[in-house]
């Protein structure tokens, strides 16, 4: 019997970076009213849920990933009423809302930290991680901050250092303190009671650190990367992935399970895929992110291996997810597309939407937005500020949504907080909505096909071996429905002998919305450069 359709499992999740989606008050920063304005658009795409990057009040040292109050909405995005309206309006359209919870660290502007640094006797002092200076007065150990320098910041009047894995404006919370733990778990209940459907947990496997504060050992080998970013020159065995986290993950899940059909996905950070998997399961998180697929080089074999590995790791008990884009990663169009052609973005989406797992899409990828490139003076991201020019940071993939050919792509009537990509007069939603061969039309068609076919959104996956290194072939099956997917990663036209018996039982279900698409003749399949074919067989 086919399992009940679950929105987070069989559906698709669309990530919005709220600062960059739609501004409605002319301050150059997107807001919740802007998201509400486009709910029909999002519904029309055919997705099931929206993941909103953080919307809690934040001084924006790390653009929302430094939270100053976990219980309300940042005024630049709106207020609690706006959020409630967004949730209600989304629900009316069968769209679920996933909030980003940043609970590993807070902002240094949070009242708790302001109190914590007043004195060692302050009731909030122990809410953060403090250590005495080393005997020579230096930092307590060798832990580094991901965003540059030591992870320890000295507070003179206390003669103590506090720990921060990211910027010094993001002090880590002390999850070993039971008060912190229960307060943080209450944050889940607070938003669940407001009707939120799910959470994305920011760097959750960083909640705990080694209680003996041992030095991390060095990572072997030399590279420029390690020289520039000393964080990468260590093996992160004591500052992350501590065993205490398993129990917390189980606590979180039991809270989620008190509410119907809720979902929690974790951003595992500095963990192997196998470690990431340990946090997922029937009593743990519903899902986790892993960069194996996202970071694989553009090749049929590399993707085949990444998919096979991630799929097998999940087995029957868990459900994988797949993404190419998010607010931390250069857009896949900028990494892989050649020029303005949509051929590669279409091929990659076909793969992402036809493997077994929940696809995560990132705002703007449906129109093929490319990263912007900024001079140093315009860089906003702390990573870019710190590591320029070796790493220009993450602003590139956070540029405003391109709605139309109007001023600032219709994103704002003011000065956008980041420049809009210059191509917006050509590449925008309005133009693509009017063109049946557009990338946007392709996204909608493929999403609708995935939705309509249980083999694609729920079925088992089996990779099929082929002698052609540029082809990736797999079968999906659910009940009687079998679907075969063939993807051509080469820029050559290719003919593939279909690995199927009884080819006359198979038909071409979809090959894209270009003029030239894959053709099936007997059991030969002719694929254009970067072409693909989705075939379907139904047993009588
Ligand atoms: C991971 C988030 O995705 C990233 O944007 C942020 O900078 C760090 N966590 C710190 O919260």
XYZ file of C-alpha atoms and ligand atoms in Angstrom:
551
model
C 0.000 0.000 0.000
C 1.300 3.438 -0.845
C 2.202 5.453 2.233
C 0.258 8.624 3.052
C 1.672 11.644 1.246
C 3.801 13.638 3.684
C 4.555 17.224 2.723
C 8.161 17.234 3.929
C 8.972 13.849 2.479
C 7.209 13.577 -0.840
C 7.032 17.290 -1.475
C 9.539 20.022 -2.292
C 10.932 22.730 -0.008
C 11.670 26.250 -1.268
C 14.162 28.337 0.688
C 13.668 32.091 0.920
C 16.360 34.452 2.099
C 13.879 37.064 3.368
C 16.227 40.062 3.049
C 16.382 39.458 -0.684
C 12.921 38.284 -1.716
C 10.591 41.303 -1.843
C 10.745 44.646 -0.125
C 7.385 46.343 0.426
C 8.369 49.428 2.444
C 11.209 50.830 0.377
C 14.009 50.264 2.906
C 15.888 48.049 0.467
C 15.449 44.949 2.625
C 12.910 42.228 1.899
C 10.139 41.663 4.458
C 7.360 39.278 5.459
C 4.725 41.331 3.641
C 6.861 40.740 0.544
C 6.749 36.988 1.073
C 2.968 37.154 1.539
C 2.693 39.116 -1.695
C 4.301 36.234 -3.593
C 2.584 33.260 -1.972
C 0.490 32.659 -5.094
C 3.675 32.566 -7.145
C 5.232 30.039 -4.756
C 2.095 27.927 -4.732
C 1.997 28.017 -8.505
C 5.532 26.634 -8.652
C 4.105 23.487 -7.082
C 6.256 23.333 -3.950
C 4.981 22.262 -0.532
C 6.892 24.334 1.976
C 8.877 27.494 2.510
C 12.022 27.540 4.625
C 12.622 31.091 5.794
C 16.204 31.973 6.686
C 16.200 33.586 10.165
C 13.641 36.288 10.867
C 14.260 36.856 14.591
C 15.681 40.235 15.657
C 19.337 40.435 14.775
C 22.054 43.102 14.640
C 23.041 41.372 11.384
C 26.666 40.702 12.089
C 25.847 37.470 10.248
C 22.522 38.541 8.722
C 20.055 36.854 11.033
C 22.352 34.033 12.132
C 23.047 36.104 15.256
C 19.766 36.230 17.147
C 19.014 38.903 19.745
C 15.569 37.578 20.741
C 14.191 34.115 20.002
C 10.585 35.010 20.651
C 9.721 37.697 18.176
C 10.232 38.967 14.632
C 12.860 41.460 13.535
C 11.108 44.811 12.895
C 12.883 45.099 9.560
C 10.878 42.045 8.451
C 7.607 42.951 10.205
C 6.058 41.824 13.457
C 4.399 38.802 15.021
C 1.047 39.662 13.415
C 2.709 39.700 9.996
C 4.230 36.330 10.758
C 0.888 34.917 11.849
C -0.709 36.273 8.699
C 2.048 34.717 6.620
C 1.518 31.346 8.286
C -2.252 31.507 7.804
C -2.032 32.641 4.194
C 0.573 29.973 3.458
C -1.585 27.277 5.038
C -4.564 28.360 2.932
C -2.415 27.504 -0.075
C -1.173 24.191 1.351
C 2.248 25.682 1.883
C 4.063 24.790 5.104
C 6.370 27.108 6.995
C 9.824 26.051 8.188
C 11.662 28.441 10.478
C 15.407 28.606 10.845
C 16.410 28.148 14.492
C 19.881 29.387 15.367
C 20.347 27.909 18.822
C 24.030 27.055 18.940
C 24.936 30.684 19.555
C 23.061 33.926 20.116
C 23.985 37.484 19.262
C 26.258 39.305 21.709
C 23.402 41.848 21.747
C 21.004 39.300 23.241
C 19.900 40.321 26.731
C 21.281 37.045 28.069
C 24.787 37.812 26.871
C 24.558 41.434 27.970
C 23.786 40.124 31.447
C 26.313 37.297 31.228
C 29.218 39.648 30.783
C 28.288 41.898 33.691
C 29.865 39.643 36.302
C 30.673 36.018 37.010
C 27.884 36.045 39.595
C 25.229 37.180 37.170
C 22.521 34.479 36.756
C 23.141 34.499 32.992
C 26.922 34.232 33.170
C 26.878 30.476 32.908
C 24.566 30.632 29.873
C 27.677 31.079 27.738
C 31.064 29.361 27.669
C 33.730 31.141 29.708
C 37.293 30.083 30.458
C 40.178 31.554 32.363
C 43.185 32.726 30.379
C 46.002 30.210 29.891
C 48.868 30.599 32.423
C 50.637 32.970 29.993
C 47.482 35.084 29.774
C 46.696 33.809 26.271
C 43.683 31.997 24.895
C 42.450 28.923 26.806
C 43.092 26.466 23.944
C 43.755 26.315 20.206
C 40.152 26.393 18.985
C 39.665 28.684 16.009
C 36.650 30.657 14.817
C 35.271 29.577 11.470
C 34.987 33.256 10.501
C 38.591 34.149 11.409
C 41.005 34.285 14.342
C 40.823 32.518 17.658
C 37.449 31.263 18.877
C 38.118 32.992 22.208
C 37.370 36.634 22.939
C 38.813 38.273 26.033
C 36.606 40.337 28.351
C 38.960 42.421 30.414
C 36.819 43.303 33.424
C 36.060 39.613 33.969
C 39.550 38.430 33.078
C 37.858 35.647 31.138
C 37.472 34.528 27.566
C 34.182 33.563 25.970
C 33.878 31.045 23.163
C 32.456 31.749 19.698
C 32.646 29.310 16.783
C 31.690 32.074 14.335
C 32.205 35.859 14.779
C 32.805 37.349 18.210
C 29.287 38.794 17.863
C 27.963 35.198 18.030
C 28.873 33.805 21.473
C 28.119 30.091 21.814
C 25.402 29.159 24.269
C 26.272 26.735 27.037
C 24.014 23.786 26.294
C 25.508 21.901 29.249
C 23.589 24.313 31.468
C 20.143 22.713 32.092
C 18.488 26.147 32.154
C 19.797 26.929 28.678
C 18.732 23.548 27.436
C 15.175 23.836 28.708
C 14.852 27.454 27.538
C 15.985 26.471 24.076
C 13.642 23.494 23.922
C 10.822 25.863 24.872
C 11.658 27.921 21.792
C 10.495 24.947 19.712
C 7.171 24.772 21.582
C 6.693 28.535 21.333
C 6.842 28.550 17.528
C 5.018 25.233 17.135
C 2.172 26.757 19.133
C 2.148 29.613 16.632
C 1.499 27.112 13.845
C 5.009 26.680 12.447
C 5.302 23.358 10.602
C 8.985 22.711 10.860
C 12.450 23.893 11.717
C 15.829 23.965 10.110
C 18.443 23.758 12.843
C 21.500 25.869 12.238
C 24.787 24.021 12.965
C 23.024 21.881 15.574
C 25.928 19.486 15.949
C 27.873 22.396 17.414
C 25.654 22.758 20.484
C 28.211 20.951 22.668
C 31.956 21.153 23.082
C 34.431 18.939 24.887
C 34.149 19.540 28.640
C 37.902 19.231 29.111
C 38.484 21.841 26.388
C 41.247 19.796 24.819
C 43.206 21.233 21.873
C 42.103 20.111 18.427
C 44.848 18.132 16.651
C 46.241 19.539 13.397
C 44.915 18.396 10.039
C 47.767 16.791 8.094
C 49.145 18.318 4.893
C 49.734 21.830 3.643
C 47.367 23.928 1.498
C 46.854 27.600 0.816
C 43.323 27.203 2.123
C 44.603 26.066 5.504
C 47.112 28.876 5.600
C 44.468 31.506 4.906
C 41.777 29.971 7.075
C 43.498 28.431 10.089
C 40.186 26.914 11.126
C 40.653 24.442 8.292
C 44.085 23.395 9.543
C 42.559 21.527 12.506
C 40.654 18.321 12.984
C 37.489 19.469 14.703
C 37.123 16.662 17.160
C 36.691 18.628 20.390
C 34.734 21.720 19.322
C 31.907 19.920 17.526
C 30.005 16.608 17.165
C 29.987 15.704 20.829
C 27.990 12.622 21.941
C 25.662 14.708 24.180
C 23.918 15.913 21.033
C 22.160 12.605 20.397
C 20.076 12.979 23.545
C 19.093 16.536 22.625
C 18.105 15.463 19.136
C 15.834 12.868 20.744
C 14.343 15.508 23.053
C 13.671 17.752 20.071
C 11.970 14.934 18.213
C 9.718 14.095 21.117
C 8.583 17.728 21.227
C 7.923 17.713 17.482
C 5.932 14.497 17.776
C 3.478 16.136 20.179
C 2.196 18.084 17.151
C 0.827 16.521 13.960
C 3.022 16.242 10.847
C 5.845 18.497 11.954
C 9.379 18.273 10.615
C 12.873 19.063 11.765
C 15.921 19.099 9.511
C 19.433 19.673 10.766
C 22.332 21.474 9.215
C 25.228 19.226 10.111
C 28.448 21.149 10.059
C 31.964 19.718 9.912
C 30.592 16.190 9.987
C 31.103 13.298 7.625
C 28.008 12.035 5.836
C 28.044 9.002 8.106
C 28.135 11.232 11.211
C 25.344 13.366 9.768
C 23.271 10.211 9.353
C 23.588 9.307 13.041
C 21.405 12.303 13.922
C 18.563 11.185 11.666
C 15.989 8.491 12.330
C 12.555 7.654 13.661
C 13.342 9.142 17.113
C 15.803 11.753 15.916
C 15.716 14.408 13.219
C 13.572 13.758 10.161
C 16.420 14.710 7.858
C 19.831 16.314 7.606
C 21.841 18.231 5.065
C 25.021 16.877 3.596
C 27.252 18.584 1.044
C 28.381 15.405 -0.762
C 25.889 15.868 -3.598
C 25.997 19.668 -3.725
C 29.784 19.766 -3.932
C 30.275 16.861 -6.329
C 32.031 17.831 -9.562
C 29.867 18.019 -12.676
C 30.097 14.417 -13.814
C 27.694 11.516 -14.186
C 29.985 9.257 -12.202
C 30.528 11.665 -9.319
C 26.793 12.257 -8.955
C 26.082 8.552 -9.294
C 28.461 7.818 -6.420
C 27.179 10.644 -4.234
C 23.566 9.568 -4.722
C 24.278 5.889 -4.176
C 26.206 6.603 -0.995
C 23.695 9.057 0.527
C 20.742 6.860 -0.495
C 22.277 3.704 0.997
C 23.221 5.540 4.207
C 19.553 6.379 4.714
C 18.265 2.907 3.874
C 14.604 2.261 4.614
C 14.448 4.023 7.985
C 15.288 7.503 6.839
C 14.699 9.848 3.973
C 17.495 11.737 2.207
C 17.347 15.267 0.902
C 19.159 16.920 -1.965
C 20.158 20.510 -2.670
C 22.438 22.394 -5.020
C 21.852 25.859 -3.663
C 21.466 27.736 -0.418
C 22.522 31.039 1.155
C 26.051 29.749 1.911
C 27.053 28.341 -1.470
C 27.734 29.887 -4.880
C 24.705 29.249 -7.051
C 24.900 26.104 -9.185
C 24.226 28.245 -12.268
C 27.425 30.171 -11.510
C 29.337 26.989 -10.845
C 28.144 24.901 -13.773
C 26.033 26.662 -16.408
C 27.912 27.604 -19.545
C 27.048 31.191 -20.503
C 23.363 31.909 -20.644
C 22.279 28.435 -21.677
C 19.735 26.728 -19.447
C 20.706 23.237 -20.609
C 22.835 22.372 -17.568
C 20.461 23.886 -14.971
C 17.678 21.799 -16.535
C 19.776 18.634 -16.434
C 20.709 19.205 -12.782
C 17.131 19.919 -11.759
C 15.977 16.762 -13.515
C 18.447 14.759 -11.458
C 17.582 16.532 -8.211
C 13.838 16.066 -8.694
C 13.960 12.436 -9.771
C 16.207 10.865 -7.115
C 14.786 9.467 -3.869
C 14.682 12.333 -1.405
C 13.279 15.754 -0.633
C 14.530 18.439 -3.018
C 15.424 21.825 -1.545
C 15.228 24.729 -3.973
C 16.628 28.194 -3.301
C 14.746 31.348 -4.323
C 15.610 32.512 -7.815
C 17.100 29.266 -9.054
C 13.847 28.691 -10.941
C 14.770 31.609 -13.209
C 18.459 30.714 -13.241
C 19.781 33.682 -11.252
C 23.569 33.904 -11.359
C 25.750 35.105 -8.481
C 26.645 38.777 -8.393
C 30.269 39.782 -8.066
C 31.115 42.683 -5.749
C 34.104 44.956 -5.206
C 35.571 44.723 -1.723
C 33.964 48.007 -0.683
C 30.466 46.572 -1.168
C 31.027 43.232 0.603
C 28.540 42.696 3.439
C 29.218 39.130 4.508
C 31.638 38.722 7.460
C 33.297 35.813 5.645
C 34.079 37.968 2.603
C 35.268 40.850 4.771
C 37.649 38.559 6.614
C 39.042 36.464 3.810
C 38.976 38.707 0.744
C 40.310 38.063 -1.918
C 40.791 34.331 -1.203
C 37.164 33.927 -0.332
C 34.791 36.707 -1.351
C 32.089 35.479 0.970
C 28.481 34.597 0.391
C 26.930 37.848 -0.843
C 27.142 36.530 -4.404
C 24.292 34.061 -3.939
C 22.127 36.416 -1.849
C 21.296 39.081 -4.433
C 17.694 40.320 -4.722
C 15.048 38.261 -6.483
C 14.489 39.342 -10.058
C 10.756 39.809 -10.467
C 10.535 42.021 -13.524
C 12.396 44.346 -15.879
C 11.337 47.349 -13.781
C 13.813 49.369 -11.676
C 15.735 47.099 -9.252
C 14.004 44.097 -10.791
C 10.820 45.030 -8.932
C 12.506 44.018 -5.666
C 12.433 47.433 -3.995
C 11.543 51.039 -4.638
C 14.537 52.009 -2.488
C 18.231 51.204 -2.563
C 18.638 47.390 -2.469
C 20.830 46.141 0.389
C 22.848 44.157 -2.180
C 22.976 45.030 -5.875
C 20.550 43.278 -8.202
C 22.238 41.162 -10.870
C 22.697 43.369 -13.954
C 20.994 40.815 -16.193
C 17.618 41.399 -14.541
C 16.057 43.183 -17.520
C 16.342 39.932 -19.450
C 16.284 37.364 -16.640
C 13.209 37.885 -14.510
C 10.030 36.136 -13.439
C 7.692 38.231 -15.564
C 9.597 37.515 -18.779
C 9.966 33.806 -18.066
C 6.329 33.388 -17.048
C 5.427 34.474 -20.583
C 7.691 31.945 -22.312
C 6.835 28.224 -22.558
C 10.491 27.272 -23.171
C 11.789 29.198 -20.148
C 13.594 27.738 -17.180
C 10.674 28.788 -14.987
C 8.218 26.869 -17.193
C 10.557 23.879 -17.015
C 10.651 23.997 -13.205
C 6.871 24.026 -13.069
C 6.470 21.177 -15.548
C 9.004 18.958 -13.838
C 7.658 19.713 -10.366
C 4.168 18.789 -11.581
C 5.460 15.516 -13.065
C 7.269 14.635 -9.843
C 4.131 15.386 -7.880
C 1.934 13.254 -10.130
C 4.135 10.139 -10.001
C 4.594 8.191 -6.766
C 7.595 6.399 -8.318
C 9.339 9.777 -8.450
C 8.288 11.281 -5.138
C 8.209 8.132 -3.025
C 9.713 5.186 -4.893
C 12.862 3.164 -4.322
C 15.957 4.039 -6.329
C 18.190 1.682 -8.238
C 21.218 2.910 -10.159
C 21.784 1.123 -13.440
C 25.317 0.607 -14.661
C 26.292 1.748 -18.131
C 29.487 1.646 -20.207
C 29.103 5.302 -21.078
C 30.843 7.384 -18.387
C 28.836 10.456 -19.320
C 25.479 8.877 -18.660
C 23.702 8.538 -15.344
C 20.813 6.084 -15.412
C 18.530 5.021 -12.604
C 15.155 3.480 -12.063
C 12.518 4.505 -9.565
C 9.695 2.229 -8.581
C 6.637 2.485 -6.401
C 4.005 -0.254 -6.614
C 3.374 -0.969 -10.285
C 4.829 2.265 -11.495
C 8.375 2.165 -12.878
C 10.256 5.194 -14.100
C 13.621 5.235 -15.813
C 15.739 8.389 -15.828
C 18.607 8.857 -18.285
C 20.852 11.923 -17.967
C 23.561 12.932 -20.428
C 26.374 14.884 -18.777
C 28.323 15.355 -21.982
C 28.146 18.162 -24.496
C 27.978 15.533 -27.249
C 24.809 14.170 -28.729
C 24.621 10.602 -27.462
C 22.726 7.468 -28.333
C 21.992 5.140 -25.483
C 20.728 1.608 -25.730
C 18.024 1.497 -23.146
C 18.617 -1.061 -20.409
C 15.017 -2.240 -20.589
C 13.190 -5.284 -21.771
C 9.974 -4.913 -23.687
C 10.669 -1.410 -24.874
C 7.202 -1.172 -26.341
C 5.800 -1.080 -22.813
C 7.792 2.079 -22.135
C 6.972 5.577 -23.203
C 8.727 8.885 -23.035
C 7.174 10.842 -20.170
C 9.230 14.026 -20.338
C 12.322 15.300 -22.093
C 12.096 19.016 -21.421
C 10.592 22.086 -23.038
C 13.287 22.859 -25.635
C 12.747 22.532 -29.373
C 15.344 19.726 -29.477
C 14.746 17.013 -26.907
C 15.533 13.339 -26.456
C 13.836 10.926 -28.845
C 13.110 7.248 -28.392
C 13.274 4.920 -31.370
C 12.757 1.260 -30.555
C 15.121 0.795 -27.603
C 17.568 3.450 -28.699
C 17.400 6.771 -26.978
C 18.946 9.792 -28.696
C 19.933 12.480 -26.231
C 21.046 15.992 -27.141
C 24.006 17.640 -25.376
C 23.129 17.735 -21.645
C 19.824 16.136 -22.606
C 17.777 13.775 -20.522
C 14.748 11.527 -20.732
C 12.225 10.340 -18.197
C 10.546 7.122 -19.336
C 7.597 5.391 -17.794
C 6.378 1.810 -17.860
C 3.100 0.696 -16.415
C 2.462 -3.000 -16.107
C -1.026 -3.969 -17.264
C 25.258 28.154 9.098
C 24.460 29.137 8.316
O 23.907 28.496 7.202
C 25.376 30.262 7.951
O 24.785 31.173 7.063
C 25.809 30.957 9.230
O 26.764 31.941 8.925
C 26.421 29.968 10.219
N 25.658 28.758 10.318
C 26.488 30.559 11.596
O 25.208 30.610 12.158
